[in-house]
JSON list of C-alpha atoms in Angstrom, two decimals:
[
{"chain": "A", "resi": 1, "resn": "ASP", "atom": "CA", "xyz": [25.95, -3.32, 20.73]},
{"chain": "A", "resi": 2, "resn": "ALA", "atom": "CA", "xyz": [23.60, 0.03, 18.47]},
{"chain": "A", "resi": 3, "resn": "ASP", "atom": "CA", "xyz": [21.29, 2.53, 19.53]},
{"chain": "A", "resi": 4, "resn": "VAL", "atom": "CA", "xyz": [19.02, 2.20, 17.15]},
{"chain": "A", "resi": 5, "resn": "ILE", "atom": "CA", "xyz": [17.97, -0.82, 14.98]},
{"chain": "A", "resi": 6, "resn": "CYS", "atom": "CA", "xyz": [15.63, -0.18, 11.56]},
{"chain": "A", "resi": 7, "resn": "LEU", "atom": "CA", "xyz": [14.94, -3.17, 10.55]},
{"chain": "A", "resi": 8, "resn": "LEU", "atom": "CA", "xyz": [13.87, -2.54, 6.13]},
{"chain": "A", "resi": 9, "resn": "VAL", "atom": "CA", "xyz": [13.58, -5.99, 5.34]},
{"chain": "A", "resi": 10, "resn": "PRO", "atom": "CA", "xyz": [9.71, -7.79, 4.62]},
{"chain": "A", "resi": 11, "resn": "ASP", "atom": "CA", "xyz": [7.99, -8.40, 7.80]},
{"chain": "A", "resi": 12, "resn": "ASP", "atom": "CA", "xyz": [7.47, -11.97, 6.85]},
{"chain": "A", "resi": 13, "resn": "ILE", "atom": "CA", "xyz": [11.58, -11.75, 7.09]},
{"chain": "A", "resi": 14, "resn": "ILE", "atom": "CA", "xyz": [11.98, -10.00, 10.46]},
{"chain": "A", "resi": 15, "resn": "PRO", "atom": "CA", "xyz": [11.02, -12.73, 13.06]},
{"chain": "A", "resi": 16, "resn": "THR", "atom": "CA", "xyz": [14.24, -14.77, 11.32]},
{"chain": "A", "resi": 17, "resn": "LEU", "atom": "CA", "xyz": [16.53, -12.24, 11.78]},
{"chain": "A", "resi": 18, "resn": "PRO", "atom": "CA", "xyz": [19.74, -13.45, 14.53]},
{"chain": "A", "resi": 19, "resn": "ILE", "atom": "CA", "xyz": [19.23, -10.00, 16.04]},
{"chain": "A", "resi": 20, "resn": "THR", "atom": "CA", "xyz": [19.40, -9.56, 19.54]},
{"chain": "A", "resi": 21, "resn": "PRO", "atom": "CA", "xyz": [19.00, -5.49, 20.57]},
{"chain": "A", "resi": 22, "resn": "GLY", "atom": "CA", "xyz": [20.35, -4.16, 24.34]},
{"chain": "A", "resi": 23, "resn": "ALA", "atom": "CA", "xyz": [17.52, -3.06, 27.16]},
{"chain": "A", "resi": 24, "resn": "GLY", "atom": "CA", "xyz": [18.75, 0.67, 26.23]},
{"chain": "A", "resi": 25, "resn": "SER", "atom": "CA", "xyz": [18.59, 0.27, 22.12]},
{"chain": "A", "resi": 26, "resn": "LEU", "atom": "CA", "xyz": [15.57, 2.19, 19.42]},
{"chain": "A", "resi": 27, "resn": "VAL", "atom": "CA", "xyz": [15.02, -1.03, 17.31]},
{"chain": "A", "resi": 28, "resn": "ILE", "atom": "CA", "xyz": [12.40, 0.99, 14.64]},
{"chain": "A", "resi": 29, "resn": "VAL", "atom": "CA", "xyz": [10.37, -1.19, 11.56]},
{"chain": "A", "resi": 30, "resn": "ALA", "atom": "CA", "xyz": [9.01, -0.27, 8.05]},
{"chain": "A", "resi": 31, "resn": "SER", "atom": "CA", "xyz": [5.42, -1.65, 9.38]},
{"chain": "A", "resi": 32, "resn": "GLY", "atom": "CA", "xyz": [3.36, -1.23, 12.21]},
{"chain": "A", "resi": 33, "resn": "TYR", "atom": "CA", "xyz": [2.64, -5.71, 11.09]},
{"chain": "A", "resi": 34, "resn": "THR", "atom": "CA", "xyz": [5.61, -7.62, 12.96]},
{"chain": "A", "resi": 35, "resn": "LEU", "atom": "CA", "xyz": [4.88, -5.08, 16.53]},
{"chain": "A", "resi": 36, "resn": "ALA", "atom": "CA", "xyz": [1.58, -5.89, 16.60]},
{"chain": "A", "resi": 37, "resn": "PHE", "atom": "CA", "xyz": [1.15, -9.51, 16.05]},
{"chain": "A", "resi": 38, "resn": "ASP", "atom": "CA", "xyz": [3.33, -9.90, 18.99]},
{"chain": "A", "resi": 39, "resn": "ARG", "atom": "CA", "xyz": [6.35, -11.83, 15.95]},
{"chain": "A", "resi": 40, "resn": "LEU", "atom": "CA", "xyz": [8.65, -8.25, 17.18]},
{"chain": "A", "resi": 41, "resn": "LYS", "atom": "CA", "xyz": [9.22, -8.48, 21.24]},
{"chain": "A", "resi": 42, "resn": "PRO", "atom": "CA", "xyz": [12.47, -5.94, 21.50]},
{"chain": "A", "resi": 43, "resn": "PRO", "atom": "CA", "xyz": [13.52, -6.45, 25.02]},
{"chain": "A", "resi": 44, "resn": "GLY", "atom": "CA", "xyz": [14.26, -2.09, 24.77]},
{"chain": "A", "resi": 45, "resn": "ASP", "atom": "CA", "xyz": [12.33, 1.22, 22.33]},
{"chain": "A", "resi": 46, "resn": "ALA", "atom": "CA", "xyz": [9.80, -0.62, 19.62]},
{"chain": "A", "resi": 47, "resn": "GLY", "atom": "CA", "xyz": [9.00, 1.92, 17.65]},
{"chain": "A", "resi": 48, "resn": "MET", "atom": "CA", "xyz": [7.56, 2.53, 14.36]},
{"chain": "A", "resi": 49, "resn": "VAL", "atom": "CA", "xyz": [8.44, 5.11, 10.88]},
{"chain": "A", "resi": 50, "resn": "ALA", "atom": "CA", "xyz": [5.79, 4.11, 7.92]},
{"chain": "A", "resi": 51, "resn": "PRO", "atom": "CA", "xyz": [6.22, 6.02, 5.44]},
{"chain": "A", "resi": 52, "resn": "ARG", "atom": "CA", "xyz": [3.13, 6.26, 3.44]},
{"chain": "A", "resi": 53, "resn": "MET", "atom": "CA", "xyz": [4.62, 4.53, -0.27]},
{"chain": "A", "resi": 54, "resn": "LEU", "atom": "CA", "xyz": [6.87, 1.99, -1.70]},
{"chain": "A", "resi": 55, "resn": "GLY", "atom": "CA", "xyz": [9.82, 2.19, -0.36]},
{"chain": "A", "resi": 56, "resn": "PRO", "atom": "CA", "xyz": [12.38, 3.42, -4.04]},
{"chain": "A", "resi": 57, "resn": "GLU", "atom": "CA", "xyz": [9.81, 5.68, -3.41]},
{"chain": "A", "resi": 58, "resn": "VAL", "atom": "CA", "xyz": [11.21, 6.93, 0.15]},
{"chain": "A", "resi": 59, "resn": "ARG", "atom": "CA", "xyz": [14.16, 7.19, -1.95]},
{"chain": "A", "resi": 60, "resn": "ARG", "atom": "CA", "xyz": [13.66, 9.33, -5.02]},
{"chain": "A", "resi": 61, "resn": "CYS", "atom": "CA", "xyz": [11.54, 12.34, -2.30]},
{"chain": "A", "resi": 62, "resn": "TYR", "atom": "CA", "xyz": [14.19, 12.05, -0.56]},
{"chain": "A", "resi": 63, "resn": "GLU", "atom": "CA", "xyz": [16.70, 13.14, -3.58]},
{"chain": "A", "resi": 64, "resn": "GLU", "atom": "CA", "xyz": [14.16, 15.91, -4.67]},
{"chain": "A", "resi": 65, "resn": "GLY", "atom": "CA", "xyz": [13.41, 17.03, -1.38]},
{"chain": "A", "resi": 66, "resn": "VAL", "atom": "CA", "xyz": [10.49, 17.29, -1.75]},
{"chain": "A", "resi": 67, "resn": "GLY", "atom": "CA", "xyz": [9.31, 14.43, 1.11]},
{"chain": "A", "resi": 68, "resn": "PHE", "atom": "CA", "xyz": [6.21, 12.64, 2.45]},
{"chain": "A", "resi": 69, "resn": "ILE", "atom": "CA", "xyz": [3.92, 11.84, 4.77]},
{"chain": "A", "resi": 70, "resn": "THR", "atom": "CA", "xyz": [4.38, 9.20, 7.76]},
{"chain": "A", "resi": 71, "resn": "ALA", "atom": "CA", "xyz": [2.89, 6.88, 10.18]},
{"chain": "A", "resi": 72, "resn": "VAL", "atom": "CA", "xyz": [4.99, 6.89, 12.90]},
{"chain": "A", "resi": 73, "resn": "GLY", "atom": "CA", "xyz": [4.21, 5.92, 16.87]},
{"chain": "A", "resi": 74, "resn": "VAL", "atom": "CA", "xyz": [5.40, 3.87, 19.45]},
{"chain": "A", "resi": 75, "resn": "GLN", "atom": "CA", "xyz": [4.80, 1.03, 21.05]},
{"chain": "A", "resi": 76, "resn": "ARG", "atom": "CA", "xyz": [6.85, 0.40, 23.79]},
{"chain": "A", "resi": 77, "resn": "ASP", "atom": "CA", "xyz": [9.84, 3.96, 25.33]},
{"chain": "A", "resi": 78, "resn": "VAL", "atom": "CA", "xyz": [11.66, 1.53, 28.23]},
{"chain": "A", "resi": 79, "resn": "THR", "atom": "CA", "xyz": [14.79, 4.14, 28.55]},
{"chain": "A", "resi": 80, "resn": "GLY", "atom": "CA", "xyz": [12.37, 7.59, 28.65]},
{"chain": "A", "resi": 81, "resn": "THR", "atom": "CA", "xyz": [13.25, 8.59, 24.53]},
{"chain": "A", "resi": 82, "resn": "ALA", "atom": "CA", "xyz": [11.00, 6.91, 22.14]},
{"chain": "A", "resi": 83, "resn": "ARG", "atom": "CA", "xyz": [8.86, 8.73, 20.89]},
{"chain": "A", "resi": 84, "resn": "ALA", "atom": "CA", "xyz": [12.27, 11.42, 20.40]},
{"chain": "A", "resi": 85, "resn": "ARG", "atom": "CA", "xyz": [14.06, 9.21, 19.19]},
{"chain": "A", "resi": 86, "resn": "THR", "atom": "CA", "xyz": [11.40, 7.50, 16.46]},
{"chain": "A", "resi": 87, "resn": "LEU", "atom": "CA", "xyz": [10.72, 11.06, 15.44]},
{"chain": "A", "resi": 88, "resn": "ALA", "atom": "CA", "xyz": [14.53, 12.18, 14.54]},
{"chain": "A", "resi": 89, "resn": "VAL", "atom": "CA", "xyz": [15.01, 8.79, 12.29]},
{"chain": "A", "resi": 90, "resn": "ALA", "atom": "CA", "xyz": [11.90, 10.39, 10.40]},
{"chain": "A", "resi": 91, "resn": "LYS", "atom": "CA", "xyz": [12.99, 13.43, 10.48]},
{"chain": "A", "resi": 92, "resn": "ALA", "atom": "CA", "xyz": [16.45, 11.88, 8.86]},
{"chain": "A", "resi": 93, "resn": "ILE", "atom": "CA", "xyz": [14.93, 10.10, 5.81]},
{"chain": "A", "resi": 94, "resn": "GLY", "atom": "CA", "xyz": [12.89, 13.34, 5.32]},
{"chain": "A", "resi": 95, "resn": "GLY", "atom": "CA", "xyz": [9.63, 12.00, 7.39]},
{"chain": "A", "resi": 96, "resn": "LEU", "atom": "CA", "xyz": [8.62, 15.05, 8.08]},
{"chain": "A", "resi": 97, "resn": "ARG", "atom": "CA", "xyz": [7.92, 17.57, 5.90]},
{"chain": "A", "resi": 98, "resn": "GLN", "atom": "CA", "xyz": [4.61, 17.00, 3.93]},
{"chain": "A", "resi": 99, "resn": "GLY", "atom": "CA", "xyz": [3.70, 15.97, 8.55]},
{"chain": "A", "resi": 100, "resn": "ALA", "atom": "CA", "xyz": [3.38, 12.91, 10.30]},
{"chain": "A", "resi": 101, "resn": "LEU", "atom": "CA", "xyz": [0.27, 10.70, 10.80]},
{"chain": "A", "resi": 102, "resn": "GLU", "atom": "CA", "xyz": [0.57, 9.89, 15.32]},
{"chain": "A", "resi": 103, "resn": "LEU", "atom": "CA", "xyz": [-0.68, 5.80, 14.51]},
{"chain": "A", "resi": 104, "resn": "THR", "atom": "CA", "xyz": [0.03, 3.24, 17.18]},
{"chain": "A", "resi": 105, "resn": "PRO", "atom": "CA", "xyz": [1.31, 0.09, 15.56]},
{"chain": "A", "resi": 106, "resn": "MET", "atom": "CA", "xyz": [-1.44, -2.07, 15.20]},
{"chain": "A", "resi": 107, "resn": "GLN", "atom": "CA", "xyz": [-3.71, 0.95, 13.32]},
{"chain": "A", "resi": 108, "resn": "GLU", "atom": "CA", "xyz": [-0.84, 1.21, 10.91]},
{"chain": "A", "resi": 109, "resn": "ALA", "atom": "CA", "xyz": [-1.44, -2.32, 10.08]},
{"chain": "A", "resi": 110, "resn": "VAL", "atom": "CA", "xyz": [-4.61, -2.43, 10.18]},
{"chain": "A", "resi": 111, "resn": "LEU", "atom": "CA", "xyz": [-5.24, 0.16, 7.41]},
{"chain": "A", "resi": 112, "resn": "ASP", "atom": "CA", "xyz": [-2.14, -1.51, 5.57]},
{"chain": "A", "resi": 113, "resn": "LEU", "atom": "CA", "xyz": [-2.88, -4.68, 5.88]},
{"chain": "A", "resi": 114, "resn": "ALA", "atom": "CA", "xyz": [-7.05, -3.83, 4.82]},
{"chain": "A", "resi": 115, "resn": "VAL", "atom": "CA", "xyz": [-5.79, -1.10, 2.06]},
{"chain": "A", "resi": 116, "resn": "GLU", "atom": "CA", "xyz": [-4.15, -4.05, 0.43]},
{"chain": "A", "resi": 117, "resn": "GLN", "atom": "CA", "xyz": [-6.49, -7.08, 1.32]},
{"chain": "A", "resi": 118, "resn": "ALA", "atom": "CA", "xyz": [-10.07, -5.17, 2.07]},
{"chain": "A", "resi": 119, "resn": "LEU", "atom": "CA", "xyz": [-9.98, -2.93, -1.01]},
{"chain": "A", "resi": 120, "resn": "SER", "atom": "CA", "xyz": [-7.11, -3.98, -3.94]},
{"chain": "A", "resi": 121, "resn": "PRO", "atom": "CA", "xyz": [-8.89, -7.03, -4.46]},
{"chain": "A", "resi": 122, "resn": "MET", "atom": "CA", "xyz": [-12.36, -5.29, -4.99]},
{"chain": "A", "resi": 123, "resn": "LEU", "atom": "CA", "xyz": [-11.21, -2.44, -6.75]},
{"chain": "A", "resi": 124, "resn": "ARG", "atom": "CA", "xyz": [-9.43, -5.50, -8.87]},
{"chain": "A", "resi": 125, "resn": "ARG", "atom": "CA", "xyz": [-12.73, -6.96, -9.42]},
{"chain": "A", "resi": 126, "resn": "VAL", "atom": "CA", "xyz": [-13.93, -4.16, -10.18]},
{"chain": "A", "resi": 127, "resn": "ASN", "atom": "CA", "xyz": [-12.19, -3.22, -13.01]},
{"chain": "A", "resi": 128, "resn": "GLU", "atom": "CA", "xyz": [-12.46, -7.31, -14.53]},
{"chain": "A", "resi": 129, "resn": "SER", "atom": "CA", "xyz": [-15.77, -6.61, -14.33]},
{"chain": "A", "resi": 130, "resn": "PHE", "atom": "CA", "xyz": [-15.83, -3.08, -16.59]},
{"chain": "A", "resi": 131, "resn": "ILE", "atom": "CA", "xyz": [-12.77, -4.49, -19.40]},
{"chain": "A", "resi": 132, "resn": "THR", "atom": "CA", "xyz": [-15.34, -8.30, -19.61]},
{"chain": "A", "resi": 133, "resn": "VAL", "atom": "CA", "xyz": [-18.89, -5.22, -19.53]},
{"chain": "A", "resi": 134, "resn": "MET", "atom": "CA", "xyz": [-16.62, -3.28, -22.09]},
{"chain": "A", "resi": 135, "resn": "LEU", "atom": "CA", "xyz": [-15.32, -6.16, -24.81]},
{"chain": "A", "resi": 136, "resn": "GLU", "atom": "CA", "xyz": [-19.06, -7.27, -25.12]},
{"chain": "A", "resi": 137, "resn": "GLN", "atom": "CA", "xyz": [-19.94, -3.64, -26.64]},
{"chain": "A", "resi": 138, "resn": "GLY", "atom": "CA", "xyz": [-16.78, -4.57, -29.58]},
{"chain": "A", "resi": 139, "resn": "ILE", "atom": "CA", "xyz": [-14.55, -2.66, -27.50]},
{"chain": "A", "resi": 140, "resn": "PRO", "atom": "CA", "xyz": [-10.85, -3.28, -28.09]},
{"chain": "A", "resi": 141, "resn": "ILE", "atom": "CA", "xyz": [-9.35, -4.28, -25.47]},
{"chain": "A", "resi": 142, "resn": "GLU", "atom": "CA", "xyz": [-5.99, -1.40, -26.84]},
{"chain": "A", "resi": 143, "resn": "ALA", "atom": "CA", "xyz": [-8.85, 1.27, -26.17]},
{"chain": "A", "resi": 144, "resn": "VAL", "atom": "CA", "xyz": [-10.26, -0.19, -22.96]},
{"chain": "A", "resi": 145, "resn": "LEU", "atom": "CA", "xyz": [-6.52, -0.38, -20.88]},
{"chain": "A", "resi": 146, "resn": "THR", "atom": "CA", "xyz": [-6.08, 2.59, -22.58]},
{"chain": "A", "resi": 147, "resn": "GLU", "atom": "CA", "xyz": [-8.91, 3.91, -21.11]},
{"chain": "A", "resi": 148, "resn": "LEU", "atom": "CA", "xyz": [-8.12, 1.94, -17.59]},
{"chain": "A", "resi": 149, "resn": "PHE", "atom": "CA", "xyz": [-4.79, 2.65, -17.27]},
{"chain": "A", "resi": 150, "resn": "LEU", "atom": "CA", "xyz": [-2.46, 3.59, -20.59]},
{"chain": "A", "resi": 151, "resn": "SER", "atom": "CA", "xyz": [-3.29, 7.35, -20.70]},
{"chain": "A", "resi": 152, "resn": "GLY", "atom": "CA", "xyz": [-2.21, 7.96, -16.89]},
{"chain": "A", "resi": 153, "resn": "GLU", "atom": "CA", "xyz": [-5.78, 9.67, -17.30]},
{"chain": "A", "resi": 154, "resn": "VAL", "atom": "CA", "xyz": [-7.53, 8.68, -13.82]},
{"chain": "A", "resi": 155, "resn": "GLU", "atom": "CA", "xyz": [-3.47, 8.66, -12.52]},
{"chain": "A", "resi": 156, "resn": "ARG", "atom": "CA", "xyz": [-3.58, 12.31, -13.62]},
{"chain": "A", "resi": 157, "resn": "THR", "atom": "CA", "xyz": [-7.48, 12.30, -12.05]},
{"chain": "A", "resi": 158, "resn": "TYR", "atom": "CA", "xyz": [-5.82, 11.17, -8.35]},
{"chain": "A", "resi": 159, "resn": "ARG", "atom": "CA", "xyz": [-3.42, 13.64, -8.25]},
{"chain": "A", "resi": 160, "resn": "LEU", "atom": "CA", "xyz": [-5.92, 16.18, -8.25]},
{"chain": "A", "resi": 161, "resn": "VAL", "atom": "CA", "xyz": [-7.95, 15.23, -5.34]},
{"chain": "A", "resi": 162, "resn": "ARG", "atom": "CA", "xyz": [-4.64, 14.38, -3.73]},
{"chain": "A", "resi": 163, "resn": "LEU", "atom": "CA", "xyz": [-3.49, 17.93, -4.67]},
{"chain": "A", "resi": 164, "resn": "GLU", "atom": "CA", "xyz": [-7.06, 19.51, -4.04]},
{"chain": "A", "resi": 165, "resn": "GLY", "atom": "CA", "xyz": [-9.39, 16.70, -2.57]},
{"chain": "A", "resi": 166, "resn": "GLY", "atom": "CA", "xyz": [-11.90, 14.89, -4.20]},
{"chain": "A", "resi": 167, "resn": "ALA", "atom": "CA", "xyz": [-15.25, 16.61, -4.16]},
{"chain": "A", "resi": 168, "resn": "ALA", "atom": "CA", "xyz": [-12.95, 20.44, -5.78]},
{"chain": "A", "resi": 169, "resn": "GLN", "atom": "CA", "xyz": [-10.93, 17.77, -8.18]},
{"chain": "A", "resi": 170, "resn": "THR", "atom": "CA", "xyz": [-15.22, 17.40, -9.19]},
{"chain": "A", "resi": 171, "resn": "LEU", "atom": "CA", "xyz": [-15.14, 20.74, -11.02]},
{"chain": "A", "resi": 172, "resn": "HIS", "atom": "CA", "xyz": [-12.01, 19.68, -14.15]},
{"chain": "A", "resi": 173, "resn": "HIS", "atom": "CA", "xyz": [-15.06, 17.53, -15.33]},
{"chain": "A", "resi": 174, "resn": "SER", "atom": "CA", "xyz": [-17.26, 17.98, -18.53]},
{"chain": "A", "resi": 175, "resn": "PRO", "atom": "CA", "xyz": [-20.49, 18.70, -16.99]},
{"chain": "A", "resi": 176, "resn": "THR", "atom": "CA", "xyz": [-21.35, 15.66, -18.90]},
{"chain": "A", "resi": 177, "resn": "SER", "atom": "CA", "xyz": [-19.33, 13.55, -16.73]},
{"chain": "A", "resi": 178, "resn": "GLN", "atom": "CA", "xyz": [-20.83, 15.21, -13.28]},
{"chain": "A", "resi": 179, "resn": "TYR", "atom": "CA", "xyz": [-23.91, 14.59, -13.73]},
{"chain": "A", "resi": 180, "resn": "GLY", "atom": "CA", "xyz": [-23.32, 10.89, -14.80]},
{"chain": "A", "resi": 181, "resn": "GLN", "atom": "CA", "xyz": [-20.26, 10.18, -11.80]},
{"chain": "A", "resi": 182, "resn": "LEU", "atom": "CA", "xyz": [-23.48, 12.33, -9.59]},
{"chain": "A", "resi": 183, "resn": "SER", "atom": "CA", "xyz": [-26.38, 10.55, -11.24]},
{"chain": "A", "resi": 184, "resn": "ARG", "atom": "CA", "xyz": [-25.22, 7.02, -10.97]},
{"chain": "A", "resi": 185, "resn": "VAL", "atom": "CA", "xyz": [-23.33, 6.87, -8.38]},
{"chain": "A", "resi": 186, "resn": "GLY", "atom": "CA", "xyz": [-26.85, 5.10, -5.97]},
{"chain": "A", "resi": 187, "resn": "ARG", "atom": "CA", "xyz": [-27.24, 2.32, -8.66]},
{"chain": "A", "resi": 188, "resn": "TYR", "atom": "CA", "xyz": [-24.84, 0.40, -6.35]},
{"chain": "A", "resi": 189, "resn": "ASP", "atom": "CA", "xyz": [-26.36, 0.78, -3.15]},
{"chain": "A", "resi": 190, "resn": "HIS", "atom": "CA", "xyz": [-27.31, -2.93, -3.19]},
{"chain": "A", "resi": 191, "resn": "LEU", "atom": "CA", "xyz": [-24.07, -4.02, -3.38]},
{"chain": "A", "resi": 192, "resn": "ASP", "atom": "CA", "xyz": [-23.04, -4.76, 0.88]},
{"chain": "A", "resi": 193, "resn": "VAL", "atom": "CA", "xyz": [-20.08, -4.00, -0.39]},
{"chain": "A", "resi": 194, "resn": "SER", "atom": "CA", "xyz": [-18.72, -3.85, 3.47]},
{"chain": "A", "resi": 195, "resn": "ALA", "atom": "CA", "xyz": [-20.57, -7.09, 5.17]},
{"chain": "A", "resi": 196, "resn": "THR", "atom": "CA", "xyz": [-17.03, -8.45, 2.34]},
{"chain": "A", "resi": 197, "resn": "MET", "atom": "CA", "xyz": [-14.31, -5.60, 4.49]},
{"chain": "A", "resi": 198, "resn": "ARG", "atom": "CA", "xyz": [-15.28, -6.49, 7.49]},
{"chain": "A", "resi": 199, "resn": "GLU", "atom": "CA", "xyz": [-14.63, -9.84, 6.90]},
{"chain": "A", "resi": 200, "resn": "LEU", "atom": "CA", "xyz": [-11.60, -9.29, 5.60]},
{"chain": "A", "resi": 201, "resn": "VAL", "atom": "CA", "xyz": [-10.61, -6.86, 8.77]},
{"chain": "A", "resi": 202, "resn": "ASP", "atom": "CA", "xyz": [-11.78, -8.57, 11.37]},
{"chain": "A", "resi": 203, "resn": "ASP", "atom": "CA", "xyz": [-9.02, -12.15, 9.52]},
{"chain": "A", "resi": 204, "resn": "ILE", "atom": "CA", "xyz": [-6.74, -9.06, 10.06]},
{"chain": "A", "resi": 205, "resn": "THR", "atom": "CA", "xyz": [-7.37, -7.88, 13.68]},
{"chain": "A", "resi": 206, "resn": "SER", "atom": "CA", "xyz": [-7.85, -10.89, 14.81]},
{"chain": "A", "resi": 207, "resn": "GLY", "atom": "CA", "xyz": [-3.77, -12.08, 13.45]},
{"chain": "A", "resi": 208, "resn": "ARG", "atom": "CA", "xyz": [-5.72, -15.38, 11.93]},
{"chain": "A", "resi": 209, "resn": "PHE", "atom": "CA", "xyz": [-4.38, -13.92, 8.64]},
{"chain": "A", "resi": 210, "resn": "ALA", "atom": "CA", "xyz": [-0.10, -12.75, 10.76]},
{"chain": "A", "resi": 211, "resn": "ASP", "atom": "CA", "xyz": [-0.80, -16.86, 11.44]},
{"chain": "A", "resi": 212, "resn": "GLU", "atom": "CA", "xyz": [-1.78, -17.88, 8.54]},
{"chain": "A", "resi": 213, "resn": "TRP", "atom": "CA", "xyz": [1.67, -15.54, 6.39]},
{"chain": "A", "resi": 214, "resn": "ASP", "atom": "CA", "xyz": [3.69, -17.06, 9.05]},
{"chain": "A", "resi": 215, "resn": "ALA", "atom": "CA", "xyz": [2.70, -20.52, 7.39]},
{"chain": "A", "resi": 216, "resn": "GLU", "atom": "CA", "xyz": [3.13, -19.68, 4.24]},
{"chain": "A", "resi": 217, "resn": "ARG", "atom": "CA", "xyz": [6.38, -18.64, 5.21]},
{"chain": "A", "resi": 218, "resn": "ASP", "atom": "CA", "xyz": [8.06, -21.91, 6.98]},
{"chain": "A", "resi": 219, "resn": "ALA", "atom": "CA", "xyz": [5.99, -24.28, 3.84]},
{"chain": "A", "resi": 220, "resn": "GLY", "atom": "CA", "xyz": [8.39, -22.13, 1.66]},
{"chain": "A", "resi": 221, "resn": "TYR", "atom": "CA", "xyz": [5.45, -20.19, 0.69]},
{"chain": "A", "resi": 222, "resn": "PRO", "atom": "CA", "xyz": [3.38, -22.62, -2.62]},
{"chain": "A", "resi": 223, "resn": "ARG", "atom": "CA", "xyz": [1.21, -21.24, -2.45]},
{"chain": "A", "resi": 224, "resn": "LEU", "atom": "CA", "xyz": [2.04, -17.55, -2.97]},
{"chain": "A", "resi": 225, "resn": "GLU", "atom": "CA", "xyz": [4.02, -19.38, -6.13]},
{"chain": "A", "resi": 226, "resn": "ASP", "atom": "CA", "xyz": [1.12, -20.43, -7.51]},
{"chain": "A", "resi": 227, "resn": "LEU", "atom": "CA", "xyz": [-0.55, -17.52, -7.30]},
{"chain": "A", "resi": 228, "resn": "ARG", "atom": "CA", "xyz": [1.53, -15.88, -9.01]},
{"chain": "A", "resi": 229, "resn": "GLY", "atom": "CA", "xyz": [2.86, -18.06, -11.33]},
{"chain": "A", "resi": 230, "resn": "LYS", "atom": "CA", "xyz": [-0.88, -17.15, -12.46]},
{"chain": "A", "resi": 231, "resn": "ALA", "atom": "CA", "xyz": [-0.72, -13.67, -12.67]},
{"chain": "A", "resi": 232, "resn": "LEU", "atom": "CA", "xyz": [2.27, -13.52, -13.74]},
{"chain": "A", "resi": 233, "resn": "ALA", "atom": "CA", "xyz": [1.90, -15.19, -16.83]},
{"chain": "A", "resi": 234, "resn": "PRO", "atom": "CA", "xyz": [3.54, -15.42, -19.29]},
{"chain": "A", "resi": 235, "resn": "GLU", "atom": "CA", "xyz": [1.45, -14.30, -22.02]},
{"chain": "A", "resi": 236, "resn": "ILE", "atom": "CA", "xyz": [0.26, -11.68, -20.28]},
{"chain": "A", "resi": 237, "resn": "LEU", "atom": "CA", "xyz": [3.35, -9.79, -19.33]},
{"chain": "A", "resi": 238, "resn": "ALA", "atom": "CA", "xyz": [3.79, -10.69, -22.54]},
{"chain": "A", "resi": 239, "resn": "PHE", "atom": "CA", "xyz": [1.09, -8.69, -23.70]},
{"chain": "A", "resi": 240, "resn": "GLU", "atom": "CA", "xyz": [1.47, -5.69, -22.09]},
{"chain": "A", "resi": 241, "resn": "GLU", "atom": "CA", "xyz": [4.56, -5.10, -22.58]},
{"chain": "A", "resi": 242, "resn": "ASP", "atom": "CA", "xyz": [3.76, -4.95, -25.95]},
{"chain": "A", "resi": 243, "resn": "LEU", "atom": "CA", "xyz": [0.99, -2.64, -25.76]},
{"chain": "A", "resi": 244, "resn": "ARG", "atom": "CA", "xyz": [3.64, 0.19, -23.32]},
{"chain": "A", "resi": 245, "resn": "THR", "atom": "CA", "xyz": [5.24, -0.09, -26.31]},
{"chain": "A", "resi": 246, "resn": "LYS", "atom": "CA", "xyz": [3.34, 1.10, -28.33]},
{"chain": "A", "resi": 247, "resn": "LEU", "atom": "CA", "xyz": [1.36, 2.86, -26.33]},
{"chain": "A", "resi": 248, "resn": "GLY", "atom": "CA", "xyz": [1.28, 5.80, -23.74]},
{"chain": "A", "resi": 249, "resn": "GLU", "atom": "CA", "xyz": [5.21, 6.86, -22.45]},
{"chain": "A", "resi": 250, "resn": "ARG", "atom": "CA", "xyz": [7.38, 4.04, -23.50]},
{"chain": "A", "resi": 251, "resn": "ALA", "atom": "CA", "xyz": [5.98, 4.58, -26.97]},
{"chain": "A", "resi": 252, "resn": "VAL", "atom": "CA", "xyz": [6.98, 8.76, -27.28]},
{"chain": "A", "resi": 253, "resn": "GLN", "atom": "CA", "xyz": [10.51, 7.83, -25.67]},
{"chain": "A", "resi": 254, "resn": "ARG", "atom": "CA", "xyz": [11.03, 4.44, -28.75]}
]
């Protein structure tokens, strides 16, 4: 009987929920995934309010009154009020304070999944390669990880990108850094990264990934558990914990 139903649970769980929305109800999802790949087909209105950040940060931004950028879209409008009601939900959580992007659920899902599957794995591999090369030069692992993560320099650089723009933030770097970055960027032109990215994005847009993820869920997530076990091995977690205790913000707090 609810007028608005917000499904704030993982994408793979939504199809298993025992809900029967009415024809006049608006179902809101926080990710376009289930609507884009037909895992959710409500009889009434269907909208999307997808904050461009992690869930806990959404609440923190609301409490701080700073807002955040949100992707907003309507998949189905039976009542003629789906767009207005979806925007009302976005406004209520602080999702319009910094502006919103109007995207279809499919556009949002493809963009979100592509960052996770096409961009993030590449960045991980780049970091791993960089660490290996630095270790070959005799640089301690602690120093390499400090340069990449613990110092916060990369994080703050990306903050400048957000606040000032990618081009303008370059002026904050030393002339040596500017010349080195700009003169060497072409050295990677021979790598056909786009080809692999297109293959991964095709897996997404074709629905193959959604089918694979459904099968993984139905099997009880065996591969996910195996992958997590390797990525979160106890020795890795212990090393990272020890390093964060000795260096960075946690060291200051002691």
